[in-house]
XYZ file of C-alpha atoms in Angstrom:
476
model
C 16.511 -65.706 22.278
C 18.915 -66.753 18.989
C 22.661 -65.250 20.254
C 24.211 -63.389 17.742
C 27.325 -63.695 16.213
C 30.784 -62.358 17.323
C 31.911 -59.562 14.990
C 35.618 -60.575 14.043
C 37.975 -58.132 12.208
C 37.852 -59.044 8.198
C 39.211 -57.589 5.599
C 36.568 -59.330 2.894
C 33.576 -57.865 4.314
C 31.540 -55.233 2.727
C 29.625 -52.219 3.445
C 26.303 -53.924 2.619
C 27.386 -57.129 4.920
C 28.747 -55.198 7.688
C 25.560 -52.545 8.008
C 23.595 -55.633 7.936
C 25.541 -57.283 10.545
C 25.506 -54.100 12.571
C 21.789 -53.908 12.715
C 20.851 -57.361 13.278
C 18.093 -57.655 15.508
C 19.760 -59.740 17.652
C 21.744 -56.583 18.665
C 20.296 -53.699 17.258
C 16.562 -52.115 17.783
C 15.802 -49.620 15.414
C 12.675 -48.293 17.689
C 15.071 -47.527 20.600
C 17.214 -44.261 19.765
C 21.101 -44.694 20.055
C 22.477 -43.582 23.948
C 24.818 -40.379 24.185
C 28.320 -40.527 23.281
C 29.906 -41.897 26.847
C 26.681 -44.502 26.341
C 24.530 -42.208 28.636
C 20.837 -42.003 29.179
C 21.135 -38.285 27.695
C 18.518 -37.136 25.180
C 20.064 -37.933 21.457
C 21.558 -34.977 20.027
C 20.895 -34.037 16.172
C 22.758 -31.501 14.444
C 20.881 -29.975 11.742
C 22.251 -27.958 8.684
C 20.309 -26.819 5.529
C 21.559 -26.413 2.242
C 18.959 -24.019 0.199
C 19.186 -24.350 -3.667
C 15.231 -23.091 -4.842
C 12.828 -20.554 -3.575
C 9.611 -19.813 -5.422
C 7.610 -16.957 -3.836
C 4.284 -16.224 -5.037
C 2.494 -15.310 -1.510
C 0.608 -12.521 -2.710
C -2.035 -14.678 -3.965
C -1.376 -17.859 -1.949
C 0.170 -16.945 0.600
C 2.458 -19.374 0.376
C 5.918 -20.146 -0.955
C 7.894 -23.000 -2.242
C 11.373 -23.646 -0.877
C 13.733 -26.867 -2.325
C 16.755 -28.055 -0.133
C 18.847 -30.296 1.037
C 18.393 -31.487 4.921
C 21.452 -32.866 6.476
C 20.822 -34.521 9.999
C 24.264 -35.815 12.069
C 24.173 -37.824 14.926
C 26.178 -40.655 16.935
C 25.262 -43.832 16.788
C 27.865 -46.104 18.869
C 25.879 -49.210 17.766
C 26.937 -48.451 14.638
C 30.926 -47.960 15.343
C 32.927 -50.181 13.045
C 36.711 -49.066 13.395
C 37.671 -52.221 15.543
C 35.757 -54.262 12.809
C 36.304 -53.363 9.431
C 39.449 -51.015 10.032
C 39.965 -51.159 6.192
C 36.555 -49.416 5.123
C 36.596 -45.163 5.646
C 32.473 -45.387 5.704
C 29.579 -47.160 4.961
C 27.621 -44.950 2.244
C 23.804 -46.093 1.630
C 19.994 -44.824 -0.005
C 17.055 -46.238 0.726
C 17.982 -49.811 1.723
C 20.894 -48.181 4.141
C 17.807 -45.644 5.787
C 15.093 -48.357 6.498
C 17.830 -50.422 8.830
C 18.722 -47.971 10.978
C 16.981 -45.542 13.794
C 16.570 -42.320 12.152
C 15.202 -38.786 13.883
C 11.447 -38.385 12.758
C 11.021 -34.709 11.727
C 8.154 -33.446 10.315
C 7.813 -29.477 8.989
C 5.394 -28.288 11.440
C 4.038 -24.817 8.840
C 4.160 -27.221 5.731
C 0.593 -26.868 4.322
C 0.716 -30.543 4.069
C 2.900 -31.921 6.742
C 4.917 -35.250 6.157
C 7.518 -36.629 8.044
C 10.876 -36.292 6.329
C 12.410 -39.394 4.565
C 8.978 -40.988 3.816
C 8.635 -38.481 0.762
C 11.640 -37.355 0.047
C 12.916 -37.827 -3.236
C 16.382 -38.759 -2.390
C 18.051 -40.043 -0.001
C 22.167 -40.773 1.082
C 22.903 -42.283 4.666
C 26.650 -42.237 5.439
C 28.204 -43.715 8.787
C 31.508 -43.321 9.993
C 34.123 -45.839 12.092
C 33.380 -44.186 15.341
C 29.342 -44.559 14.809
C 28.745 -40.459 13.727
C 25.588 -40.960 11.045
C 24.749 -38.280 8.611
C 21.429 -38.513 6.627
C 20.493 -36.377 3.719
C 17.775 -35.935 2.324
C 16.130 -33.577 -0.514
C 12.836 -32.086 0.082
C 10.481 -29.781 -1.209
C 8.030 -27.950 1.067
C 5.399 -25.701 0.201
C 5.265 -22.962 3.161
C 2.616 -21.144 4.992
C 3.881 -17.322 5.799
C 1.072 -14.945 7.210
C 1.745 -11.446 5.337
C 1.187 -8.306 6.582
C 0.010 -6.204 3.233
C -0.038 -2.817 5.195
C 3.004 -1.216 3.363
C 2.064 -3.161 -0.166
C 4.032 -3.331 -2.507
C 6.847 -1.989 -0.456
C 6.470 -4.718 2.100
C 9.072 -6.274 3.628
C 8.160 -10.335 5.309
C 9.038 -12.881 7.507
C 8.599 -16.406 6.935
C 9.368 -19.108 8.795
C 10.375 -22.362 8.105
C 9.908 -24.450 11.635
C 11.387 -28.182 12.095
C 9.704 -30.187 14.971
C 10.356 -33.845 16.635
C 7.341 -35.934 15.708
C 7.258 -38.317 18.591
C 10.502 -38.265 20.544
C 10.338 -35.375 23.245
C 13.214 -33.611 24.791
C 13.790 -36.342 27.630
C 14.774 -38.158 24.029
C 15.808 -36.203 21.686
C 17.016 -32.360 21.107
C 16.785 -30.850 17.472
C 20.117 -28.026 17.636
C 22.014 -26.462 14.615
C 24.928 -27.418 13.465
C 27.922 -25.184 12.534
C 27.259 -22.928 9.055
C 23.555 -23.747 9.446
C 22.090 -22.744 6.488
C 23.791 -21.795 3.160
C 22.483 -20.762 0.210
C 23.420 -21.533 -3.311
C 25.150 -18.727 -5.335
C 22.650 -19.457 -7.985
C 19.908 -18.681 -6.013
C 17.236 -16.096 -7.269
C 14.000 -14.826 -5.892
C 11.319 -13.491 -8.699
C 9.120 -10.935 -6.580
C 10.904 -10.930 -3.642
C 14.807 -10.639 -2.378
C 16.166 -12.126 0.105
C 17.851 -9.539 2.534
C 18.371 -11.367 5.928
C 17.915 -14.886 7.628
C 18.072 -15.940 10.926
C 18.294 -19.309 12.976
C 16.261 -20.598 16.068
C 15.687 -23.408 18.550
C 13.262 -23.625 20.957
C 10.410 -26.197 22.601
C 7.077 -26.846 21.747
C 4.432 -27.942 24.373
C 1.453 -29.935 24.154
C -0.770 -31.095 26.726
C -3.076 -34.125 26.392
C -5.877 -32.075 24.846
C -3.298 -30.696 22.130
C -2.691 -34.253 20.657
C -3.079 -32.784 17.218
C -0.540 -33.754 14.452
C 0.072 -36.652 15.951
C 2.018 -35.673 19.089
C 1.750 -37.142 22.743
C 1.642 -34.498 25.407
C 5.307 -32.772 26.298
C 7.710 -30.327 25.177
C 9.099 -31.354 21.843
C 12.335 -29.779 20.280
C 11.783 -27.490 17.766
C 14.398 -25.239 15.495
C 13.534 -22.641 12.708
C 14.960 -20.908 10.091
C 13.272 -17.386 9.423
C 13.812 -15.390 5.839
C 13.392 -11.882 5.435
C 11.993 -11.378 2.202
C 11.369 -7.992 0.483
C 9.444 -7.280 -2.265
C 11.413 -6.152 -5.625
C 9.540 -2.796 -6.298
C 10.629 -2.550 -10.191
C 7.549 -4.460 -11.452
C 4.975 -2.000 -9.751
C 7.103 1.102 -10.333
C 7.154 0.472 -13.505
C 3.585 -0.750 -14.212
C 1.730 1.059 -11.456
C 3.051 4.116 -9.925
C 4.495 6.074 -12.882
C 1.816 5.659 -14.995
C -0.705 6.253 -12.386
C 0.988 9.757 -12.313
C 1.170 10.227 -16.110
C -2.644 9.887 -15.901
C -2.821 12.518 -13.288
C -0.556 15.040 -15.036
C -2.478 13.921 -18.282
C -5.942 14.936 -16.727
C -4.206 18.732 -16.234
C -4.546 19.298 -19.641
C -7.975 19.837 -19.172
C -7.039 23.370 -17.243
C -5.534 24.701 -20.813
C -8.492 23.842 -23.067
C -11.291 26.681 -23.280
C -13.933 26.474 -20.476
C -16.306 26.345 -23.219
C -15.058 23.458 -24.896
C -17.060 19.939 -23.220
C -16.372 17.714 -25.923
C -12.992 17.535 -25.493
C -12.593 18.044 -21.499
C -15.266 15.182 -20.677
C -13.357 12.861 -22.717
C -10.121 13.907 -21.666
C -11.852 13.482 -17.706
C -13.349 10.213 -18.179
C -11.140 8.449 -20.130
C -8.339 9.200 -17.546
C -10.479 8.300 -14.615
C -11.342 5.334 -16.637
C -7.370 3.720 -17.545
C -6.586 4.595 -14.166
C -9.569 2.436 -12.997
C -8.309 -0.193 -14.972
C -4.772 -0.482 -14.144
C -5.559 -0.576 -10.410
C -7.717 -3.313 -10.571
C -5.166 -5.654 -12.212
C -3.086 -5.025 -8.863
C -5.933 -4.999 -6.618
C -7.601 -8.370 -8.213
C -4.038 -9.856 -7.628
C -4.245 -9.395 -3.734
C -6.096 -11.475 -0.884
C -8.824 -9.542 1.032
C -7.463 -8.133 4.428
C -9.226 -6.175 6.427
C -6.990 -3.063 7.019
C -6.107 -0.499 4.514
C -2.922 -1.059 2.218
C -0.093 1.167 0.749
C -1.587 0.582 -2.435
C -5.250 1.849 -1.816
C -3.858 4.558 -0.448
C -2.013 5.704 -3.483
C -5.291 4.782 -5.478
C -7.371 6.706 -3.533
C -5.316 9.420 -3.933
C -4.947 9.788 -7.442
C -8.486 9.179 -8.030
C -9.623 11.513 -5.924
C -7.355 14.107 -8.234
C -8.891 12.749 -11.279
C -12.149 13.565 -9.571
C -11.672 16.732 -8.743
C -10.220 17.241 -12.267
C -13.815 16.477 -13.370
C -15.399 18.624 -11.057
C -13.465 21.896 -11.722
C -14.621 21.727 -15.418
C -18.022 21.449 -14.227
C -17.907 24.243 -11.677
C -16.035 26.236 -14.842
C -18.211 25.359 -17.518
C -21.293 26.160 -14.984
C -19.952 29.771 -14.399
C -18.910 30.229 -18.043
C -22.672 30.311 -19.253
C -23.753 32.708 -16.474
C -24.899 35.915 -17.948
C -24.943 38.646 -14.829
C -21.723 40.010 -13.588
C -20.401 39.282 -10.029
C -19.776 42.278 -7.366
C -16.491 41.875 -5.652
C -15.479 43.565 -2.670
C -11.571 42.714 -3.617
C -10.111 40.721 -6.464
C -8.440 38.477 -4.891
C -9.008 34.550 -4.165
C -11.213 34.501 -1.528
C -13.470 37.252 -2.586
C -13.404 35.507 -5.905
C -14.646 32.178 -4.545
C -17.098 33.290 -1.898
C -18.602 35.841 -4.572
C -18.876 32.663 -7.258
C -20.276 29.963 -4.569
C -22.859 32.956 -3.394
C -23.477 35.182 -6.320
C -27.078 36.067 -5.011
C -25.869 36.775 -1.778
C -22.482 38.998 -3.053
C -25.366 41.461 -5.177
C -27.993 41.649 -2.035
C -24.366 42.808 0.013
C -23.765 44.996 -3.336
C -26.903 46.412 -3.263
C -27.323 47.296 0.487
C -24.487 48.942 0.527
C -25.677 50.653 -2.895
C -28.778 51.802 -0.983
C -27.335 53.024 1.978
C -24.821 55.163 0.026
C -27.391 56.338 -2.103
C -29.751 57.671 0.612
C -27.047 59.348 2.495
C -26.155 61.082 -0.912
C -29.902 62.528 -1.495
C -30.544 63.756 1.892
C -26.502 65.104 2.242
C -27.448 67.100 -1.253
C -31.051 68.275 -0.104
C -29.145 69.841 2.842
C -26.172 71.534 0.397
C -28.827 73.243 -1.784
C -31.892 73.382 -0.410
C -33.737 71.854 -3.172
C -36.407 69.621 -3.921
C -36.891 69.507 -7.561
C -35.859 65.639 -7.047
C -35.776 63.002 -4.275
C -34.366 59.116 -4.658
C -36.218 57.036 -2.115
C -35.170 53.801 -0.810
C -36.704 52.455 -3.620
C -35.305 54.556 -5.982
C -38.255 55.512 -7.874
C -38.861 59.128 -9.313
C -41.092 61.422 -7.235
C -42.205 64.334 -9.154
C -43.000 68.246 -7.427
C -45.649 70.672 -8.996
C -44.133 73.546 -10.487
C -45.556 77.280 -11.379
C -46.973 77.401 -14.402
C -44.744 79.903 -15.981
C -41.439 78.163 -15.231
C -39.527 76.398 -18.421
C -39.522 73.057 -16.783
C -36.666 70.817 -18.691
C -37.621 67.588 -20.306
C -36.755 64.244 -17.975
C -35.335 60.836 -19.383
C -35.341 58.058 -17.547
C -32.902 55.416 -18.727
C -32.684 52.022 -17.101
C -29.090 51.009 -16.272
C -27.702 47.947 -18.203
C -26.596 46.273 -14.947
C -30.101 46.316 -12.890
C -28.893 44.001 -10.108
C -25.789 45.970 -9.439
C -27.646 49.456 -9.151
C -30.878 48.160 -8.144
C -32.913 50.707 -9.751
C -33.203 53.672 -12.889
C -30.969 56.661 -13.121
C -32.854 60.317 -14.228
C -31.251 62.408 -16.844
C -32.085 66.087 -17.684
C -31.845 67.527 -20.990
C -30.786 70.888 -19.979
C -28.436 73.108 -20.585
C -27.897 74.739 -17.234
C -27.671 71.063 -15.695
C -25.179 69.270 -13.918
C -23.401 66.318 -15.938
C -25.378 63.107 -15.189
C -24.773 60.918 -12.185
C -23.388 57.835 -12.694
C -24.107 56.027 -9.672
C -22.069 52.311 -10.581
C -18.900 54.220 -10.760
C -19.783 55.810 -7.206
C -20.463 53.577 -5.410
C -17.784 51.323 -6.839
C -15.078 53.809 -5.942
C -16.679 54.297 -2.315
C -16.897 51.163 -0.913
C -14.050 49.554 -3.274
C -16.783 47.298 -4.933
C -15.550 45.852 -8.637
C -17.303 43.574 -11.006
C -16.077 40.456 -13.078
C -17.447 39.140 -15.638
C -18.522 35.525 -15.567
C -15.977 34.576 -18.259
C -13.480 36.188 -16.688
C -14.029 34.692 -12.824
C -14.044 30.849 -14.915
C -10.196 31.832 -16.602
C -8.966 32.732 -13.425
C -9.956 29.753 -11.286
C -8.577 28.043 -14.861
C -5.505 29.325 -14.201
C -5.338 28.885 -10.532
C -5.945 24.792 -11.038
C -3.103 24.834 -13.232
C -0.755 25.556 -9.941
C -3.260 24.773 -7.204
C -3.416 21.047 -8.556
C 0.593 20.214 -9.335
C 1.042 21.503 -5.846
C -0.977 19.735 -4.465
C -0.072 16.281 -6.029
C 3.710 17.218 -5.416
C 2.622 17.303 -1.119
C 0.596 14.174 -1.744
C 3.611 12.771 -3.117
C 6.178 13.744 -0.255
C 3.324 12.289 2.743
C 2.726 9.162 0.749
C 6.910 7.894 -0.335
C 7.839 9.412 3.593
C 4.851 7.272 4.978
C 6.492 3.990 2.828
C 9.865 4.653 3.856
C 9.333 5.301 7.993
């Protein structure tokens, strides 16, 4: 074994001459990892700080983000103590050359979507040891970052990602990754696009492996392992701005529809599809911008929503327009909304009511008036036909009319009028039974303004409630 050579104090020496003297092989082993301060078999501490300058978020369609630093890793080193030698020199400063002659901590970035150990591609590098043996390596990395989202609350998401340091092959018996004091600082110049940053948060831990787990390189062991977690949230201008308010202006735009005449197609089927249509549009920019999950997001939610609005925009003109061309009145018990609706879903159903009831009052009425005065010149049946009596021969007998009422599904039959004289005024039976049973009629026209008018509160309402559940579900 070639003996080394006895260090002497000199004053001539410089840093390049001394590090190389300190790491001569005769005396120095870069594969073994320096001993504890007091020269103890304790693991090698390294003190780890992070200096943040760059972050470049665009995990919405990657899933990823990009993150630029500066790694700083400090550790002792008392084979490399030079006070006694070179008292004249405050510290030997180095790059590359400096880093491949000394023992260095292997860390690799253990969520990096392509891991490499640090130093090996970094772009710069600055080694700096002190008189008492304390090295400090930095180095300048950028890492492109896995970060599992959860989309649930999109775009009003809020996300943690991690950014997780890990020994590559010295376990904890060797080595111990800890933070050092101010561990991670961010420049002042620092800006996020989509997202800002509202929190961060150190950790250290261990990692175990067992003999089957001898993936990335590891043996099997606990390994040292620290992490820096950012709390990103999402900058809501962009979507406020190009998703949400205009989504509503289409919805309050498709309202219009209710002020047009019920008559007028043309204009409300253009003014319905064309809505549903931008609306269509503008959510599938977002949409197409997303990865596919498998639960429901914020964002369909809303989109849902608003299209089913738009629908039923649509389908109220239809149901209007369909009424407006009826030609036969509707009975109604009451005016009021639901007599108005049931009557308009069931119109056959609301004049087969109308009319049993019409029948039944009609055959009380002829019996209660054969009983009053005992006559039985004329009869109305059940099915309000005419049934004529013989008369004497000698009597006057008045001429009969028989005029059939306007409405025939509302009175359900013909109504006799005598031109006499001595008769009573004729019997209008509509008004009758109308004002006995509080029975009204509406005409078609009329029924399709009011529900017109109804949609014009009905739907605002409606969108103002969806509103309030949808922002109170974001913000919980």
């Amino acid at each position: 074994m070639e003996s080394c050579p006895t260090l002497t104090n000199t004053r001539s020496i410089t840093q390049t001459e001394l590090l190389q003297e300190l790491t001569n092989t005769c005396r120095y082993d870069k594969m073994l990892r320096p001993r504890g301060e007091n020269n103890t078999i304790d693991p090698t501490k390294v003190y780890t700080k992070a200096y943040i300058y760059t972050i470049k978020s665009n995990m919405v369609k990657t899933l990823q983000f990009d993150i630029h630093m500066m790694l700083q890793f400090r550790y002792f080193d008392g084979r490399l103590r030079f006070s006694e030698i070179a008292p004249h020199l405050n510290q030997i400063q180095g790059g590359q050359s400096a880093y491949n002659l000394i023992w260095t901590p292997v860390v690799y970035v253990s969520n990096e979507r392509s891991s490499a150990t640090v130093g090996n591609s970094a772009k710069d590098l600055l080694v700096s040891v002190d008189p008492s043996g304390m090295v400090v390596l930095n180095t300048r990395i950028q890492a492109t970052l896995n970060c599992g989202l959860r989309l649930e609350k999109f775009p009003f998401d809020v996300q943690e990602c991690p950014l997780t340091f890990e020994s590559w092959t010295q376990n904890v018996f060797n080595m111990v990754l800890l933070w050092d004091q101010e561990p991670v600082v961010f420049a002042k110049e620092l800006h996020l696009t989509e997202y800002k940053l509202v929190d961060r948060w150190v950790n250290a831990s261990e990692v175990f492996y067992t003999p089957a787990e001898q993936h990335f390189g590891h043996f099997a062991g606990n390994f040292s392992s620290i992490s820096i977690t950012f709390k990103l949230a999402r900058e809501m201008g962009f979507f406020m701005m190009d998703y949400y308010i205009p989504s509503i202006l289409i919805v309050v735009i498709s309202w219009v529809s209710f002020w047009l005449h019920m008559d007028a197609s043309p204009p409300r089927i253009v003014l319905g599809t064309n809505t549903i249509l931008t609306f269509m549009t503008l959510a599938s920019k977002v949409e197409n911008s997303l990865p596919k999950v498998s639960y429901i997001k914020a964002s369909e939610i809303w989109f849902l929503g608003c299209t089913i609005f738009l629908f039923a925009a649509m389908v109220e003109f239809a149901f209007v327009n369909t009424i407006y061309r009826r030609k036969k009145n509707v009975p109604l018990k009451k005016v009021n909304s639901k007599y108005i609706l049931k009557s308009t879903l069931t119109p056959k159903l609301a004049r087969k009511q109308f009319q049993k009831n019409a029948t039944g009052l009609e055959r009380s009425r002829s019996w209660s008036s054969l009983d009053n005065s005992n006559s039985t010149e004329q009869d109305y049946t059940n099915q309000n036909y005419l049934t004529v009596h013989s008369f004497p021969s000698t009597l006057n007998i008045p001429s009969v009319k028989i005029e059939e009422d306007k409405d025939q599904e509302c009175s359900g039959g013909s109504i006799m009028t005598i031109n006499s004289s001595p008769s009573p005024k004729p019997f209008s039976r509509r008004a009758t039974l109308a004002n006995l049973h509080n029975f009204t009629t509406m005409t078609p026209q009329e029924i399709a303004q009011w529900i017109d008018k109804r949609s014009r509160i009905v739907f605002p309402i409606a969108f103002i409630i969806f509103n309030i559940l949808y922002w109170s579900f974001i913000w919980i």
